[in-house]
Short mmCIF file of C-alpha atoms in Angstrom, two decimals:
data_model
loop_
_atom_site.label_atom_id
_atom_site.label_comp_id
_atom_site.label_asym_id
_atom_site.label_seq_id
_atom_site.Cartn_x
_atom_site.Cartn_y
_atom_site.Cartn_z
CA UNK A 182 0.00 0.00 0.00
CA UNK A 183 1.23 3.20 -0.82
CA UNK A 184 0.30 6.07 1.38
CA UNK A 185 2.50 9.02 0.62
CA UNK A 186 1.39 12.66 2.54
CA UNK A 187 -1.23 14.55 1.24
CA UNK A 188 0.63 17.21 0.00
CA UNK A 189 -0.18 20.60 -1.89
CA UNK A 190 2.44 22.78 -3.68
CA UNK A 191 3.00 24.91 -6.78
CA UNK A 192 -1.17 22.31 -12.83
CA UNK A 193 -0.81 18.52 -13.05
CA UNK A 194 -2.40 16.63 -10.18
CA UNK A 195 -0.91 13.26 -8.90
CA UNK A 196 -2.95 10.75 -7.21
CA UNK A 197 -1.21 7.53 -5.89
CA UNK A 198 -3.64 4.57 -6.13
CA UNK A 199 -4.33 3.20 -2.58
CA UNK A 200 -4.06 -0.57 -3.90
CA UNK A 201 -1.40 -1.95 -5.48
CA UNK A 202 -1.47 -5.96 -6.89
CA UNK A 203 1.89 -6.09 -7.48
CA UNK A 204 5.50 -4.40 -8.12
CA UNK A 205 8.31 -3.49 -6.07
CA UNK A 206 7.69 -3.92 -2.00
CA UNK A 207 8.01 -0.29 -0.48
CA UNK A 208 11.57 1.02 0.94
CA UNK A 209 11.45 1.17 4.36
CA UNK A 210 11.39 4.76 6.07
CA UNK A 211 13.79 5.01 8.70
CA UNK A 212 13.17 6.89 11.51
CA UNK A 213 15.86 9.55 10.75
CA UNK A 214 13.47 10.15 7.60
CA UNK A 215 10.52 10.96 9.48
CA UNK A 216 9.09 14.32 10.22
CA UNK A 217 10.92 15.69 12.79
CA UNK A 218 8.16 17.67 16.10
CA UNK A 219 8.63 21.35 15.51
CA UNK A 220 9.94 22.79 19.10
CA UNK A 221 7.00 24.98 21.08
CA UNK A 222 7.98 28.07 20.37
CA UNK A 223 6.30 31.03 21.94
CA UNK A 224 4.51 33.45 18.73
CA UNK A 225 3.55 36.76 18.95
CA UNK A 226 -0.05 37.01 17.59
CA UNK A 227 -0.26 38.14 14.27
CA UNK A 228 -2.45 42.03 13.95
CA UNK A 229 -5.26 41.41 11.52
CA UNK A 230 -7.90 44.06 10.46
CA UNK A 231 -11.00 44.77 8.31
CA UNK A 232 -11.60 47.29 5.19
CA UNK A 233 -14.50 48.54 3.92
CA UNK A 234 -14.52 50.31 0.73
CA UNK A 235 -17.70 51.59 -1.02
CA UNK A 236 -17.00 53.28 -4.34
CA UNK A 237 -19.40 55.01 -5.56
CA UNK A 238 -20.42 56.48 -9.13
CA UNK A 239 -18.47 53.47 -10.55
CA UNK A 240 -19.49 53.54 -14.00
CA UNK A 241 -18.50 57.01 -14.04
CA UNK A 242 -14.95 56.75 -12.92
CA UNK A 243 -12.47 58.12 -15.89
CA UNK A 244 -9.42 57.11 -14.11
CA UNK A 245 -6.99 53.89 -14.89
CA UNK A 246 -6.52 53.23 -11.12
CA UNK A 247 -7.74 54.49 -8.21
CA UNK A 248 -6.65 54.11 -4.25
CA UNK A 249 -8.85 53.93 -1.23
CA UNK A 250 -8.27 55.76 1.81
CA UNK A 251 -5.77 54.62 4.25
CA UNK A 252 -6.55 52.38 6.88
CA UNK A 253 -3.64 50.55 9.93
CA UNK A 254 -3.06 47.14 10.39
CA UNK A 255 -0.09 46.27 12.91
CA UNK A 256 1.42 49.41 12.83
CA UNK A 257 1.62 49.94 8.79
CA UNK A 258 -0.41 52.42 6.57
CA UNK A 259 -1.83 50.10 3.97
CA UNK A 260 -4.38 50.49 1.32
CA UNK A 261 -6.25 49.07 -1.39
CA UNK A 262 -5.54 49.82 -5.14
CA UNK A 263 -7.93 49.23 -7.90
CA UNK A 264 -8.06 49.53 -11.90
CA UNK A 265 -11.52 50.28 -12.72
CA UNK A 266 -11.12 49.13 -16.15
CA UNK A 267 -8.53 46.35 -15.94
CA UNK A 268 -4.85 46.79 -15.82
CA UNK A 269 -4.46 45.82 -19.64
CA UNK A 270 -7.10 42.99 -19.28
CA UNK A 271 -10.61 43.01 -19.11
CA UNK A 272 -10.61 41.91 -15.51
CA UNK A 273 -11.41 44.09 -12.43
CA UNK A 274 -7.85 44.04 -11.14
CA UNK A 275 -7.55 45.03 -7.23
CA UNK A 276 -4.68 45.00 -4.92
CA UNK A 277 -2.95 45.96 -1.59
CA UNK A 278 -0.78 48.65 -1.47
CA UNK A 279 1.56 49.65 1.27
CA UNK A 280 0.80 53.31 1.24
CA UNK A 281 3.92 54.96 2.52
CA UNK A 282 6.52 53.28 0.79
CA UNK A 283 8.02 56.30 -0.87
CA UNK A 284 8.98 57.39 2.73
CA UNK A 285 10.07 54.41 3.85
CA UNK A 286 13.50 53.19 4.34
CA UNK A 287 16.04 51.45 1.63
CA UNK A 288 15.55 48.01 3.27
CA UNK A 289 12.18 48.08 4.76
CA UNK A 290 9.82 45.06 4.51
CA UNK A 291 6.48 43.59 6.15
CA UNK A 292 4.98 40.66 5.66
CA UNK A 293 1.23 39.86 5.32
CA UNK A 294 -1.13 37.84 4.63
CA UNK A 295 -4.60 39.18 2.90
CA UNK A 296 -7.95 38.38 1.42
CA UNK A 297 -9.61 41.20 -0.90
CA UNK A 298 -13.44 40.60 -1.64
CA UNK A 299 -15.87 42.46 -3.85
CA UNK A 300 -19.16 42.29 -2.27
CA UNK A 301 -22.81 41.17 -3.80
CA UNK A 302 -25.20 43.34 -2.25
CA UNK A 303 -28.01 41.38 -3.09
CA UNK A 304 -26.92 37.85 -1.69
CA UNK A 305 -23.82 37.92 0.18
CA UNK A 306 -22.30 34.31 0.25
CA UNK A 307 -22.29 34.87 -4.01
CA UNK A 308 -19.22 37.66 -2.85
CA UNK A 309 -15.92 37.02 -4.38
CA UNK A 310 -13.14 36.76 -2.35
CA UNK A 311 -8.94 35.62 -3.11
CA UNK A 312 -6.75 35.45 -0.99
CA UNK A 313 -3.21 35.83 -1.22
CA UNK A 314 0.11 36.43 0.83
CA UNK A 315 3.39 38.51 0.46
CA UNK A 316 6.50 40.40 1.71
CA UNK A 317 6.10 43.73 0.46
CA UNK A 318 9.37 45.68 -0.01
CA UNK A 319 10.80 48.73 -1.65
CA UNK A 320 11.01 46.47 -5.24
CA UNK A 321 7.16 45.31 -4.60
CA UNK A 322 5.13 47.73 -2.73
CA UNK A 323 1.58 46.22 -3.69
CA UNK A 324 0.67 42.45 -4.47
CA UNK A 325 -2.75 41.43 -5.45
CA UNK A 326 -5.16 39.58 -8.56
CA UNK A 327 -4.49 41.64 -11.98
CA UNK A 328 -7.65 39.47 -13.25
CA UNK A 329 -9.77 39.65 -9.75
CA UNK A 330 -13.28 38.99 -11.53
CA UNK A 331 -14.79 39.34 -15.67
CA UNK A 332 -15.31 43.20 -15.65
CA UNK A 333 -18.46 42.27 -17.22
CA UNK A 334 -20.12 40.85 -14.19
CA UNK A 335 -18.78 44.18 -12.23
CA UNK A 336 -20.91 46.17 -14.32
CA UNK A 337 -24.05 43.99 -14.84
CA UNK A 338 -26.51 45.08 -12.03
CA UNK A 339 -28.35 42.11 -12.52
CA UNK A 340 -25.11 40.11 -10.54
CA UNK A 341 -25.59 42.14 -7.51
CA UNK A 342 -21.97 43.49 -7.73
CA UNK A 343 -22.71 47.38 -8.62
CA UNK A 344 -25.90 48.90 -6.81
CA UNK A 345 -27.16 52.14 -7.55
CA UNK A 346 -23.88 52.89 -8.98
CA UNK A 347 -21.73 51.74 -5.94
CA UNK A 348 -19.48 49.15 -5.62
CA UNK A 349 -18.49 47.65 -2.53
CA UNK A 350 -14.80 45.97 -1.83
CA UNK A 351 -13.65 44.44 1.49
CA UNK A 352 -9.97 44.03 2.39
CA UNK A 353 -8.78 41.37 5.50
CA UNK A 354 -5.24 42.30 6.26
CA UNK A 355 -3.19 39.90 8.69
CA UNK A 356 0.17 41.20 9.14
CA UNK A 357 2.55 38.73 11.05
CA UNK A 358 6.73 39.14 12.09
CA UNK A 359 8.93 38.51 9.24
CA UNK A 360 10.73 35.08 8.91
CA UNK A 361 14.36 35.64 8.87
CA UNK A 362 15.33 33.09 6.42
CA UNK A 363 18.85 33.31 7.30
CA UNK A 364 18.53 31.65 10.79
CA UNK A 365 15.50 29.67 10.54
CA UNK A 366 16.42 25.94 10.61
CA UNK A 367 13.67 24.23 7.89
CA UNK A 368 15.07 20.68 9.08
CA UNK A 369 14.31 21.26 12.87
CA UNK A 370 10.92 22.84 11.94
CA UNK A 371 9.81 20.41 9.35
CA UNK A 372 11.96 17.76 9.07
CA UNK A 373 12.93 18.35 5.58
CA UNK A 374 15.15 20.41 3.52
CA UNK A 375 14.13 22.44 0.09
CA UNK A 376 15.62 22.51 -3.56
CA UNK A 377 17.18 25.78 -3.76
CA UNK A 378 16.32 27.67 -7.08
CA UNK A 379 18.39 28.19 -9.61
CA UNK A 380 16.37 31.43 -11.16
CA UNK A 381 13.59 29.53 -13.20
CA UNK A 382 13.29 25.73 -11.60
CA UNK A 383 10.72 26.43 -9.54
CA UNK A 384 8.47 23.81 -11.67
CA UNK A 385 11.53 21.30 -11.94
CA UNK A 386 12.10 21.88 -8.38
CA UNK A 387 8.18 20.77 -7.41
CA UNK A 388 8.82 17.96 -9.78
CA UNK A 389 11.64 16.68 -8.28
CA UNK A 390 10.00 16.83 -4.36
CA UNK A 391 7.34 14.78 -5.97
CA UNK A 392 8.83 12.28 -7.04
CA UNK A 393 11.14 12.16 -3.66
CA UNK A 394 7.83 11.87 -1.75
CA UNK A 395 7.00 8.17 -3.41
CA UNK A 396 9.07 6.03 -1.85
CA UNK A 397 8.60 3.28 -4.27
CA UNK A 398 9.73 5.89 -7.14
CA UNK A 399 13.25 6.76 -4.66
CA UNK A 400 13.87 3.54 -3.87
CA UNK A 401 14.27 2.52 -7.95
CA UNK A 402 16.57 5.63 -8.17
CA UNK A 403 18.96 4.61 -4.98
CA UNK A 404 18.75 0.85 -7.03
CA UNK A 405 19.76 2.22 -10.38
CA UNK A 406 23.22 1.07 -11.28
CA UNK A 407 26.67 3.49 -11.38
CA UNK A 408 30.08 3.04 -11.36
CA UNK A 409 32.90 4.84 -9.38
CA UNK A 410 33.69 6.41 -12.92
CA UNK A 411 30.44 8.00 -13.43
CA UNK A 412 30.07 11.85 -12.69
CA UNK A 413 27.04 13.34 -11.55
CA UNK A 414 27.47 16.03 -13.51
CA UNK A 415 28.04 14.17 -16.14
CA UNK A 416 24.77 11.40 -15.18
CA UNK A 417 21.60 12.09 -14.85
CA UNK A 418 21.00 8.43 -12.69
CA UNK A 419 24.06 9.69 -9.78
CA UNK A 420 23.18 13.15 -10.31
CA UNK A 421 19.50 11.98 -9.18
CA UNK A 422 20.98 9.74 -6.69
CA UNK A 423 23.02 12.34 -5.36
CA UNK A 424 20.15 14.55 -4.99
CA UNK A 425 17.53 12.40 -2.98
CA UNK A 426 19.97 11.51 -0.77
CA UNK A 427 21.09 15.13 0.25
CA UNK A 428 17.11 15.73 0.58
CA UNK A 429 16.95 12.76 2.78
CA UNK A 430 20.00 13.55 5.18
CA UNK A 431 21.26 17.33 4.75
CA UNK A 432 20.33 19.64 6.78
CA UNK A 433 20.47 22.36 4.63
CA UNK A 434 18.62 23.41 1.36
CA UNK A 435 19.92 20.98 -1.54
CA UNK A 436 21.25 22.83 -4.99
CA UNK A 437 20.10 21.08 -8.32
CA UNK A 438 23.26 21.89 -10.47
CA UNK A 439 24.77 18.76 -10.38
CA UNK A 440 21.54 17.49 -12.10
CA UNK A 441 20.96 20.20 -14.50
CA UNK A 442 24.74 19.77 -15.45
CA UNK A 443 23.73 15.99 -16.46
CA UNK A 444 21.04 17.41 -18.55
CA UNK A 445 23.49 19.41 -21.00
CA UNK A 446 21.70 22.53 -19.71
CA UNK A 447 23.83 26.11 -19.24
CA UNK A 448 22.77 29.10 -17.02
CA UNK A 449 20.64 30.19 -19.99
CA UNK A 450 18.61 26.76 -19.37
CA UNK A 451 18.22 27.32 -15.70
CA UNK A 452 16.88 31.25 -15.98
CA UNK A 453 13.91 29.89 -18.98
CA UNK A 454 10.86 28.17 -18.17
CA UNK A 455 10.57 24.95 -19.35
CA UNK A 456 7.56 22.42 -19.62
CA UNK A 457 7.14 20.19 -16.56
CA UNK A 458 5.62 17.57 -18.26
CA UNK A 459 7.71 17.77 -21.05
CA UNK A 460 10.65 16.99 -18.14
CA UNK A 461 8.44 14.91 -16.51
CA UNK A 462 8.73 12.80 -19.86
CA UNK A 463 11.96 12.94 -20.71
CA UNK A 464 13.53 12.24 -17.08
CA UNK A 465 10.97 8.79 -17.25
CA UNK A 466 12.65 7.68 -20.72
CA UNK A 467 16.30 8.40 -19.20
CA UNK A 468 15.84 6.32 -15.78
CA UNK A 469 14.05 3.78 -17.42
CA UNK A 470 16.96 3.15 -19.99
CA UNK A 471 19.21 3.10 -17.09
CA UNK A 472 16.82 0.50 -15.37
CA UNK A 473 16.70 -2.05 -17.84
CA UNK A 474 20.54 -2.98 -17.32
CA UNK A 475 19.40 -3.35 -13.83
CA UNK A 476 16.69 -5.42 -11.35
CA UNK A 477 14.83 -2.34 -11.60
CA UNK A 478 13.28 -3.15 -15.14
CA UNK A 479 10.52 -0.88 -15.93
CA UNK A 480 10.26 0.39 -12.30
CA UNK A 481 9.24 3.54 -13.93
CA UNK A 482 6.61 2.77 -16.33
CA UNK A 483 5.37 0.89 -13.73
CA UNK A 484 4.51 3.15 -11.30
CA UNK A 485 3.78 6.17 -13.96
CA UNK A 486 2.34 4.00 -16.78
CA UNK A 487 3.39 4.74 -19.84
CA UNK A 488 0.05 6.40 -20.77
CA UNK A 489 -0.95 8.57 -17.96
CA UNK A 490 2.56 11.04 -18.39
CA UNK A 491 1.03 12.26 -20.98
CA UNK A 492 -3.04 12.01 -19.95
CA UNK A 493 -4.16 15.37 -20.48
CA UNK A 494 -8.04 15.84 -19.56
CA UNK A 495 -10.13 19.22 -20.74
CA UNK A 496 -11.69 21.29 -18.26
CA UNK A 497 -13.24 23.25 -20.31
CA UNK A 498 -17.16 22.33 -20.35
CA UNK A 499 -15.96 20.20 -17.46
CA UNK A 500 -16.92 20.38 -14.14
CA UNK A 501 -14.67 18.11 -12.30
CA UNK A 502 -12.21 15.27 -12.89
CA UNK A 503 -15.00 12.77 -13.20
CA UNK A 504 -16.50 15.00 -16.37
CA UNK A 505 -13.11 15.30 -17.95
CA UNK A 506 -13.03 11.68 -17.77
CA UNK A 507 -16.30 10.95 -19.32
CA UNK A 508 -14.81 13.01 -22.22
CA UNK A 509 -12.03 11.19 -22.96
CA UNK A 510 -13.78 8.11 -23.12
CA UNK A 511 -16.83 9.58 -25.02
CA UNK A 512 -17.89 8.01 -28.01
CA UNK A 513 -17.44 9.08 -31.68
CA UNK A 514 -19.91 8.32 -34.37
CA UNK A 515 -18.60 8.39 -37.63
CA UNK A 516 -21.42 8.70 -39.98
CA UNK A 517 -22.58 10.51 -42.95
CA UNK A 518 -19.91 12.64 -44.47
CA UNK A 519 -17.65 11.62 -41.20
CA UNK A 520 -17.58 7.80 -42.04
CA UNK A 521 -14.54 5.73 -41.47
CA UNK A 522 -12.78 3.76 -44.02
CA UNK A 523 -12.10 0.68 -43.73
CA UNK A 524 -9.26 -1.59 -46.27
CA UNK A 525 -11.07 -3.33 -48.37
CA UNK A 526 -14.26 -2.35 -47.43
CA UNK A 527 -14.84 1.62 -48.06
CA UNK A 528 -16.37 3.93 -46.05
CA UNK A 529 -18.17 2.33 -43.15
CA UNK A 530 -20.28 3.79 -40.13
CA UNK A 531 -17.98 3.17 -37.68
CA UNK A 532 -17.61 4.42 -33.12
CA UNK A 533 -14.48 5.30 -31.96
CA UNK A 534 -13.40 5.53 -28.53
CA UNK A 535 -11.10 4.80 -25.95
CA UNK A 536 -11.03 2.23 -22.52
CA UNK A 537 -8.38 1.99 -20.15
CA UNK A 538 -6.70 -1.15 -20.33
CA UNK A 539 -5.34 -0.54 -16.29
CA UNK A 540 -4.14 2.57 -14.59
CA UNK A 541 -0.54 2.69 -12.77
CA UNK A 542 -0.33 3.03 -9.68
CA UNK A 543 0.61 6.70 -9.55
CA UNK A 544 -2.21 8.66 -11.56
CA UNK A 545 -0.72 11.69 -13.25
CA UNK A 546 -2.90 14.10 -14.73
CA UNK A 547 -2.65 17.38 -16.54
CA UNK A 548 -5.41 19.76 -17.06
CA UNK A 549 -5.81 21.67 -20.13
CA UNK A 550 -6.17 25.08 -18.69
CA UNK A 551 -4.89 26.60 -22.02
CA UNK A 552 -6.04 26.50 -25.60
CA UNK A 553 -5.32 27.66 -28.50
CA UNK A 554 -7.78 30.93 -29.87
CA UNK A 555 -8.44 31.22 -33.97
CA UNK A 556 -9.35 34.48 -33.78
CA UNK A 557 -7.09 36.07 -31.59
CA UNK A 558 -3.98 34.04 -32.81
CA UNK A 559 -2.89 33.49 -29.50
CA UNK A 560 -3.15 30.75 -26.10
CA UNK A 561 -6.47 31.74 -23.84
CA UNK A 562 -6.50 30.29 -20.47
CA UNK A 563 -9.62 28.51 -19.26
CA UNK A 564 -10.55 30.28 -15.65
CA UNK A 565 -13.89 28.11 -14.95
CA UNK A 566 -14.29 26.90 -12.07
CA UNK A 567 -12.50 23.07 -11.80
CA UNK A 568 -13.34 20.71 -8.95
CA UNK A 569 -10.93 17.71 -7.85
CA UNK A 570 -12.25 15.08 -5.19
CA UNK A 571 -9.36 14.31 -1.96
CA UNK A 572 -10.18 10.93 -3.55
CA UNK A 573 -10.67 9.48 -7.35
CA UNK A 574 -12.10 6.46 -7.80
CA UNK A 575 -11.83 5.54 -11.42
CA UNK A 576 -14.32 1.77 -10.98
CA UNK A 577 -16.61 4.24 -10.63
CA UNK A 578 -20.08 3.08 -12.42
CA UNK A 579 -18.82 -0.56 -12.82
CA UNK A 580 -15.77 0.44 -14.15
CA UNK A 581 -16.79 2.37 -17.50
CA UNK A 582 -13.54 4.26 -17.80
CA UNK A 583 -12.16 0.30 -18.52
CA UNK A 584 -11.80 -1.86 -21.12
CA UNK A 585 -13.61 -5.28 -21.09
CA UNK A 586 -10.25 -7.15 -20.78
CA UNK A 587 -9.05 -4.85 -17.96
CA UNK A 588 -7.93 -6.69 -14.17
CA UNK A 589 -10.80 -5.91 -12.57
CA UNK A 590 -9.44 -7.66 -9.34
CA UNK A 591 -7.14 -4.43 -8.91
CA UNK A 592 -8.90 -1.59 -7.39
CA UNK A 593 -8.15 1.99 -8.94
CA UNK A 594 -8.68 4.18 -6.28
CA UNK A 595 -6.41 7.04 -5.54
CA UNK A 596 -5.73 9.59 -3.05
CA UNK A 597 -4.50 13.18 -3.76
CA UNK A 598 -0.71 13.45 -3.54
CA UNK A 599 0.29 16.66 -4.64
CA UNK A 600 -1.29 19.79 -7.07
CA UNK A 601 1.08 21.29 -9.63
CA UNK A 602 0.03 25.25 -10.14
CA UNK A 603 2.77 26.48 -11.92
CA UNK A 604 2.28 30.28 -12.20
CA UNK A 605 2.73 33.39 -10.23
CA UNK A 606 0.76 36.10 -9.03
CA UNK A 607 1.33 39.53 -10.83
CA UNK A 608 2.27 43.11 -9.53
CA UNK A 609 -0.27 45.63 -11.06
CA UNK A 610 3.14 47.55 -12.12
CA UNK A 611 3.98 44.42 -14.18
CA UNK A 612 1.15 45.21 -16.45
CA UNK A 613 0.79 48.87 -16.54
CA UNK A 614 2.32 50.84 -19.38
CA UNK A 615 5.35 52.50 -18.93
#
């Protein structure tokens, strides 16, 4: 049985399936690899504080941003910063600002933690709300949602956003001491160590921790044969090796160079943003060669399958996983001018489909938040709302995501492991024109 964590970070999600028939027995977790108690340690409580914000003759507002009055939260002059008409998108885009910055001091800083909410005034629990955390400093004075909500439900008074010309935003401000990251001691607080980023490996980094959190994936890596020759900058198998084991015994954050040395890459490499799954992918193909000179045959397909790397579900028109899933296996009719043609025997009404023969026992899925828009030459991104079950339990409705010939003696049901969400949230300054 696997059972790693349940564990969210920065969109593919991974689900380990609870049973497994058969495979490689799990490494054992020594105690040393355990999560280590976090010492008591006495906290000051954290100053939080409510905004409200009614803006009124909205529609009328000829101005690209606008700032509320100033309100204190722990000490700091703060305020809330809006662009009536979208900061370059056609979004409502809100933020917090730390209103006296330009007095401030070279190396000042705060940290907080927020939520900013536009309010229905005709049925309150429809009000949108994000929320959102940062350390503001002299480079990044205000933090917030460029695209907060469609500007076209702002101004629809059917929506109960804008009444009688008023709109109505809420700001929750929590501001709590500043971790100094120089002394604080992730291994006695956590138990584990981080991947230390390179300038743009944040996605390989969450890649990496991923696959360190199965042990059956670690334990084919620590199994994969080297010699006393081999480099690790020079092989991505050691370089791997190398790398888990530093996560599982440092006590320090671990750097990734030795492994993006093994890939070929140059600083160039490490400061672009690559495709996880595309990574995802290619690292598979590269351990797996290694593992076929080795008891560790196809340790990798195994566990990711060597269909489910590259299983990408639509969420458009989708409500949840389940719906993207009755997608993909949806039936085509190909009739009329859409027949299929068959050797030997023309053009024939024909259904095509496709069944799961079996899943692997770590599910990965990515969702097609992005696609591709004719008229404006150009990706869209797909904000609908997407819903993802703690649990997925794919012998759902007698098993109709599966072929007739599939095990049926192996039950594919999987727990949430991790969530990929590989993007950042934007300054308004990043957007506005200069």
């Amino acid at each position: 049985m696997v059972t790693p964590p349940l564990d969210r970070e920065d969109a593919e999600v991974l689900v380990p399936r609870q049973e497994i028939a058969e495979g490689p027995q799990p490494m054992e977790v020594s105690q040393s690899e355990a999560s280590s108690t976090a010492e008591n340690h006495q906290v000051e409580e954290p100053a939080s504080s409510s905004f409200t914000w009614a803006i009124s003759n909205f529609s009328k507002l000829n101005t690209k941003k606008l700032y509320s009055d100033i309100f204190i939260v722990g000490g700091y002059q703060w305020r809330v910063l809006i662009f009536p008409r979208g900061n370059n998108v056609e979004y409502l885009s809100m933020y917090l600002d730390v209103a006296d910055s330009a007095n401030l001091p070279y190396d000042w800083s705060r940290y907080a933690q927020f939520g900013l909410s536009v309010v229905n005034q005709i049925h309150n629990k429809y009000s949108i709300r994000k929320d959102t955390h940062h350390q503001f400093n002299e480079r990044e004075s205000d933090w917030g949602f460029t695209s907060f909500m469609p500007l076209t439900e702002v101004n629809d008074p059917s929506r109960g956003f804008l009444l009688n010309d008023t709109l109505v935003v809420e700001a929750e401000v929590i501001v709590k001491r500043i971790i100094d990251y120089w002394s604080y001691d992730s291994k006695k607080e956590t138990g584990y160590v981080g991947l230390k980023n390179q300038g743009a490996t944040c996605y390989m980094n969450s890649l990496l921790q991923t696959l360190y959190h199965i042990p059956y994936f670690r334990k084919a890596v620590y199994h994969m044969p080297t010699t006393d020759n081999d480099m690790p900058s020079a092989s991505i198998p050691l370089a791997l090796q190398s790398l888990f084991y530093k996560l599982q015994y440092n006590d320090s954050s671990v750097t990734t160079k030795e492994l993006t040395d093994s890939f070929g890459w140059d600083s160039y490499d490490s400061f672009m943003q690559h495709d996880v799954q595309e990574l995802n992918r290619v690292l598979c193909e590269k351990l797996e060669d290694k593992m076929k000179l080795h008891n560790v045959l196809h340790t990798a397909t195994w566990l990711m399958g060597k269909y489910s790397v590259d299983l990408q579900l639509d969420v458009k028109g989708c409500q949840d996983v389940y719906a993207s899933f009755d997608k993909f296996v949806e039936v085509e009719h190909l009739e009329g001018d859409n027949k299929y043609h068959a050797e030997q025997y023309g053009l024939q009404d024909a259904k095509k489909g496709v069944l799961f023969a079996d899943f692997p026992p770590v599910l990965q899925l990515q969702l097609k938040r992005f696609e591709y828009d004719f008229m404006r030459d150009a990706m869209i991104k797909i904000n609908d709302r997407y819903e993802f079950p703690l649990q997925l339990d794919l012998d759902r409705d007698n098993g109709k995501y599966l072929s007739p010939d599939a095990d049926r003696r192996i039950r594919n049901l999987y727990t949430l492991h991790r969530i990929w969400v590989l993007c950042h949230s934007a300054r308004s300054n990043f957007l506005e024109e200069k």
